[in-house]
Every structure is written in C-alpha cells, then in structure tokens.
C-alpha cells in the first residue's frame, strides 16, 4: 500500500476508490458527504492491535537503578498528597493503548474527547493533567423496518455488560468490511457503503472548530456530526439516527451514582462539567429526545427498552420535551440520554441530518489550588447554559467553519509537488493541539483558595466527587437540544475563594512551603504577565499525556512551528510567559532524582524547563530528574525566531531584558573563555539520558545560533554594545567549534574521549536548522552543512530498515546503532521531522521527504505500528514506543515552514546583519558581565554573583 519513495510518485497512492466504491463516492458527493481525495484512511474492520511499550536493557536498568528507586519514592509521595507525579513509569493504564485512535473532538484548550476510527469515544482530557482512556459508548440506529444496528463493528469492550438490559442487547450487525474512516484533521468522514442496510449509503462527517488565526471559535468545546443519507433502493425508507450519551467525564466516573435532574449546583472536588447533545430539526427531519435511560433500567427505561422503542417507532415520545426531574441514579448505575432524528428518504433520494455535541467546563482548577476561567468563557460566560448555547451555535455555524478550513488546507492539498502522505499527515499531526491536554484560559488573574493547598488537596482527594445532572430541552431556530449536566468538582462555597484584582506579585499562604519538605519556607510571588497588546489568553499544552509538564521548553522548541505558523499570537503569549520567568527566582528547594542532590527550584537568568504541573506559571520546573538550571540547551533556544518571523518590535522590546539575562547567564558555562560553552559530563540537555562531555555538536551548535541571533536582535533593537559583544563571541566560538568537532564529513557527538564521542547524532545541526528558520545566515559553510546532512541521511536514516523508521538518534561511524543509552538507540519522531526540515532548507528535497516518510510508514501506515493520532516521543528499531501522544511531532510543521517561510523571513534584509555590527576596540579588549545568578562548578564561588553564595 505504501511505497518507500512516494516523493517521486505523483499517482494517488491512497485513493478513496480503494476504500469506497466509485458509485458510493458519486452518490455521497452532496453537501460535503464524500471524503476528500487526500486523507488518512482505514477500514472499520481493521484490527486494532495493542501497542508495545519500550523496555530498558539489563545494563540500562543497572545504570538507572538509583534513579528508579528515587523516582518510585517520589511517585508514592505525590500520591499521598493526592497528586500525580509529572513522570510516573510505574502506574500503568487500566485500558491498554491500541491502534484505534482517530480525530479528536472540539477546539483547543477547553477539554478534549478523542474518538476512535471505529466510532467509539476514547481519551477524555477534561480535568487538567488527567487523561482517562476507558471509552464511553455512542450508538446511532442506521436502520429502517428491515435493518437496525449500532454503527460500530463488534461488541464494545470498554464497558462491562449489564446483563441483557444493557448495551449488549442492542443490535451489533455491522461487520465493518464495507465501512471506512477518512481523517483530515480537524475533520473526519465515516462512510457506510451498503451496510448494515444494502440499500442505504451513509456518510458521517465530523467537524470541529480548529481554524488558524481564529482565536475565538478555535477555543470552543464542541463538534458537529453531519450525516448524509442516500437511498439507492426502490422503496421510500424511513431512517432514524440515534445519538446517545453517558453521564461521565471518562473512565468509570459514570458508575459513581448521584446523577439526577435538578437545577445546577456547586460541585465539591472539581469545577462542573456540562454536556449537551442536539440535532437540527428541519422540514424533513423530526427530532425527539429521551432525557434519561440507564444501562440496568432501575427507576427508568433500560438501554434495551430504549433500543426496542426506537426499533418499533423510530422516535421517542414528543412529551419528553416537557419531562420533569428524574430520580437520582444509584451507585454503580450509568445515567444516559439520547437524541433521535428521523427522516423519510425517497427512492434514489438524499437527505442530511445534523447532530451536535458540546461540553462546558468553564473553570480549570489545578491541584495546588489556582482556578482560572477558560478562553471560551470570554464569549459564552460561565453559566450552566453555556453547553446549550455552544451546541446551538455549532449547528448554525459549522458550514462557515468548513469554508475556512478548506480555504486554509486546499493550497497544500492541491500542490502536486508534495508527497501525498505528507499532505494529510501534516494536518493530522495537529491533533495534539486538541488532544495534548491543552488549556487555554481567558488571560485574567486566577481565583485562589485561601486554605493552604497541600492539606486541603489531600483531604479532597480522599472524597469521591458527586455528580448532578440536569436535563433540559430547548426549541430555538429549528434546533432542539437535550442537555445533560455533570458536576464533579471543587469546593467553591462562598467565602472560600478570593480574586486577584490586578496583575501583580501576590504572596499566597499556600506557596509558603516547599512541596517536598526540603529547605526554604519563604513565600513565592505569583507570576502574572500580560499576554501582549491583545489579550488572547494564556495557553498551556503538555509535553505528553505520560509526561505531565506544561509547555516543556526544550520540546516546545521543536513543536512551536505549528503554533507560530497557525496561531502566532498564542506562541508569542507563551514566549512572554517564559521571558517573565527568566527574570524570576524561586528559592524553594527541591530534590533532583538523578543524583539525589537538592537545589533551588528556579534560578534567575535560567530559562525554566517547564511552566509547572500542579500550579503552572507559579511553581515552575516540575521536572526534577536533573537540575535544569545547569542544562545547556534551554537558554540558547530562547525567542529570536518568533521575533524575526513576526517582525513584532513591541514583542522584541518586551522580552529583550530576558534575552540579555538568558544569554549572559550562559557565560558561566564557558569554562576556558574561548566563547563556546561546555557540557558537564551528565545529560544536561533534552536528551536527558544521553551523557555529554566537553563541547557538543548539539548544545554547541545551538549556542552558536543563539550568539548570532542575540547579536542580530540587539542590532535591530538599537543595543549596540550588546550586539558587538555577542558578535565577537560568535566569531570566537565558531572557530573553536569547528576545530574541535568537524572531522571532515560531519560534526562529532562531543569533544570527549568516550566510546560514543565520534557518534553521528541525527540532531547535530539543530543550531543551523534554527538559524536558517529564523532568516539568519548559515553558521557553517554550505558544503559542511550538506556533508553532515548527507551523512545523517546515509547512516541514521537509510541504514535502519532502509529508511522506513525515521532517523535513529545515534549511529556509530561503522554503521551500527549507538547503544550507549536508551535514547541514543531510539528514533525520535519530532527530531526526525526537524532533521527533514533542515534538509529542505538546504535544497536536499529528496533526502528530507524520505527521512520524514519513515515516520509516516512506521507510525501511520497500515504496515506500521499503529501510532496514528497518538504519535509517541519515539520508538525503538523494533517499533516499541515511549510516551504516546507527545508534543514534539508537531515539528512536521517545521517542514512546511522550510517550504513556505513567512513573509517577514522572506522580506528580511538581504545584507547580512552580522556584517553591519562593527566591533569597537574597547569591545575587543573587554566584555562586560550582567548580574545574574551563577552556578558554581566544583564548589567554586563566582564573586560577581548578585546573590549570596550557597557553596
């Protein structure tokens, strides 16, 4: 199915005709019902195999034993406080991951619900930082008098069968042999080509509001399902479609009991969640509702009774719109609701039926106490009716959304010079901006609990949240809705909260103690920076659903191309948050698990590793494996590309003090004064299990790019002394870097004497990649750049299963995979995309697309390992994954950036700005220092430190 060299293959290798009959495609080509020519496709009867997780070797386990013991102890300690550790390799999910994912539902930052390609609702990510994977069932009756079936193949395995009165009593007549799924994020099509009814063609089109540069609708938690029905028979057919919903936020919360119909009330453990399901009633479509049914039927209709009524009548009673309050559900029972849409379809006729789903969780509460309003509340408020209004607007606006989506995607999809796999994978990798635990607030200050968080959190965590439901029906503009409200959240009683009235440093009592009981008790100020001239809110996204840290900066470095291209105001908002954090110091002490030492949480002048986990923006650096204030790749990755790409001088001026501090902070790592930083013999960069000694290709190259970027930025902002200082450093450092690392064909891994110092690192030119992406001149001669990239292509890519896996991180000069550590032998998906982008920037088009195609073949193709819509951080050469649903693969957008740079980059001055920076004699003789905190290596003090020494 998938060739190894699609770049040179212009034919459509994933034609829709191989999945759906040509006649069906023509019949469904009505109101958008036919799937697009370019899409990721799968048959519904495809086997969803279980995914295989990586394992460490015996020697790796021995080397990491001490770390593992400390990490295990830390995970237990966090659990005792009712919190989940940011990294927890010991607790396994009850629902094992499988190759079954599809396009997720909703916009960005308002809680997400993923949907499998066979129709089931899967990963729920509504509570920040928590991802529950047990699916909740949805069914639609696609039959008439002759046929009735759930539109999903086989019996659902995610829920226990509640005897014959539960969903196992429904008709599961779909084999999936003639039904197919077609994904092109943010839309997906499911086509039922003559099954379960041979005379009926059905297309279900799923639409979510993900619209580049639209900072309103892209935040909305809603999706629309458009059914296109075609009757190919000779008789008039009555078709009834049914959408059901279980009162739950994922996992087994639907069994907790206490679900009932009454007005909205305040919840006790987490902010409330409201769901609404709806259908459009037209002249030809009749909508009815069943406000409540259960799986067992105690006190109300059972699932079996509901199904039997639908089979017999094709609709529910109209009187249900006037139904009053139901009885509360008992513990262990699931409360459900249903909406039915019925229509008559004439012989050879067509009809469209539209359903909508929305969920409203207006407040985001983090586990250490801070509560924020989500972005969409700026437009819909925080009341319980938000879900109803959201689903109503979705049903009336989805056509506009589709027009905007097609306007954005068509130039790429219709570009015949691009490989087919690249076109749809480019869009489908964006799933992470919805399903990656994203949080998008309104940008306003938080509501802060007055009670000390650790104690109250521990108490709350021991209670089971109660859930209350409200069923209501609304008639408005031919839209009928039934809304089901679930509340399961925090203690928000009057008098227990206070609002921060302005952006300022606010000392909260809950910040007065270190969370791990080590060291300082002093209070820490909250960091509340403005998001820029225009308030587009605050945005967070996880490193991965298994690595629960917000906006991990060393990974964001790769992933941010997607945000900068599609939502640049969000990207600048994130950068402002980090700029604010650079100038901030958090003196609470924390323990570092790799070596058991301790240090302060956040050092002034250092770019933080992440914005935190349980109290983002205020308690940063949730990552505690290593002391990231000693990392060498975080500060050099800071800011310039975004300044250059947007041309936003206001942004540049705002972040300039942080840029100066971040650059000068790094001078302490230049141990010998040659202008080039050195690594310290531990994994002090994004490859946090891969030790580096001395000068390294990765960190050293990033430092060269940062020196050039800082000098250029200073020149543009009028800071001549800084520009001169860092141009001189760049000239010095470049000569040292090439002398120490260039071996004639590529740059050595590092300048040390270890067995892997001459390894070929796939990411060795990361600095050059970013320099080119930022419109800066090449760091090295073009022939050296192309030589190193060709070496990477021949060794790291093509010597690993013929290029069908991506680029392995490390390869020895003799053509063997570098087995130094688990990361050196892994293929990292995002790094591979970054390497491919670098190749495109330097005219190596064939090598670039072939390199990236390996990720598609291994992760997305039918012959691969099944990682679609859950792309992991990486996999081993036998396909075993590490960290599913990971941020870094968004770097595929760096490839598109390389192909189509923004106007500000294209229109940059053709004369090298570095050549305009003239060095004064005084600058050559002396270099000034900035007062930022220094890290004392080998217990030696830095007398110029602005802070007291703690040696």
mmCIF file of C-alpha atoms in Angstrom, residues 104-109 111-113 430-438:
data_model
loop_
_atom_site.group_PDB
_atom_site.id
_atom_site.type_symbol
_atom_site.label_atom_id
_atom_site.label_comp_id
_atom_site.label_asym_id
_atom_site.label_seq_id
_atom_site.Cartn_x
_atom_site.Cartn_y
_atom_site.Cartn_z
ATOM 1 C CA UNK A 104 -10.328 14.240 18.414
ATOM 2 C CA UNK A 105 -13.342 16.422 19.062
ATOM 3 C CA UNK A 106 -13.514 20.119 19.854
ATOM 4 C CA UNK A 107 -11.331 23.183 19.675
ATOM 5 C CA UNK A 108 -8.204 23.933 21.676
ATOM 6 C CA UNK A 109 -7.821 24.312 25.405
ATOM 7 C CA UNK A 111 -11.009 19.863 27.405
ATOM 8 C CA UNK A 112 -10.867 17.218 24.722
ATOM 9 C CA UNK A 113 -12.559 13.950 23.848
ATOM 10 C CA UNK A 430 -2.134 18.795 14.631
ATOM 11 C CA UNK A 431 -4.412 16.504 16.644
ATOM 12 C CA UNK A 432 -2.038 17.162 19.568
ATOM 13 C CA UNK A 433 -3.138 20.791 19.881
ATOM 14 C CA UNK A 434 -6.572 19.452 20.830
ATOM 15 C CA UNK A 435 -5.810 16.101 22.472
ATOM 16 C CA UNK A 436 -2.493 17.032 24.099
ATOM 17 C CA UNK A 437 -4.041 18.221 27.347
ATOM 18 C CA UNK A 438 -4.223 21.809 26.149
#
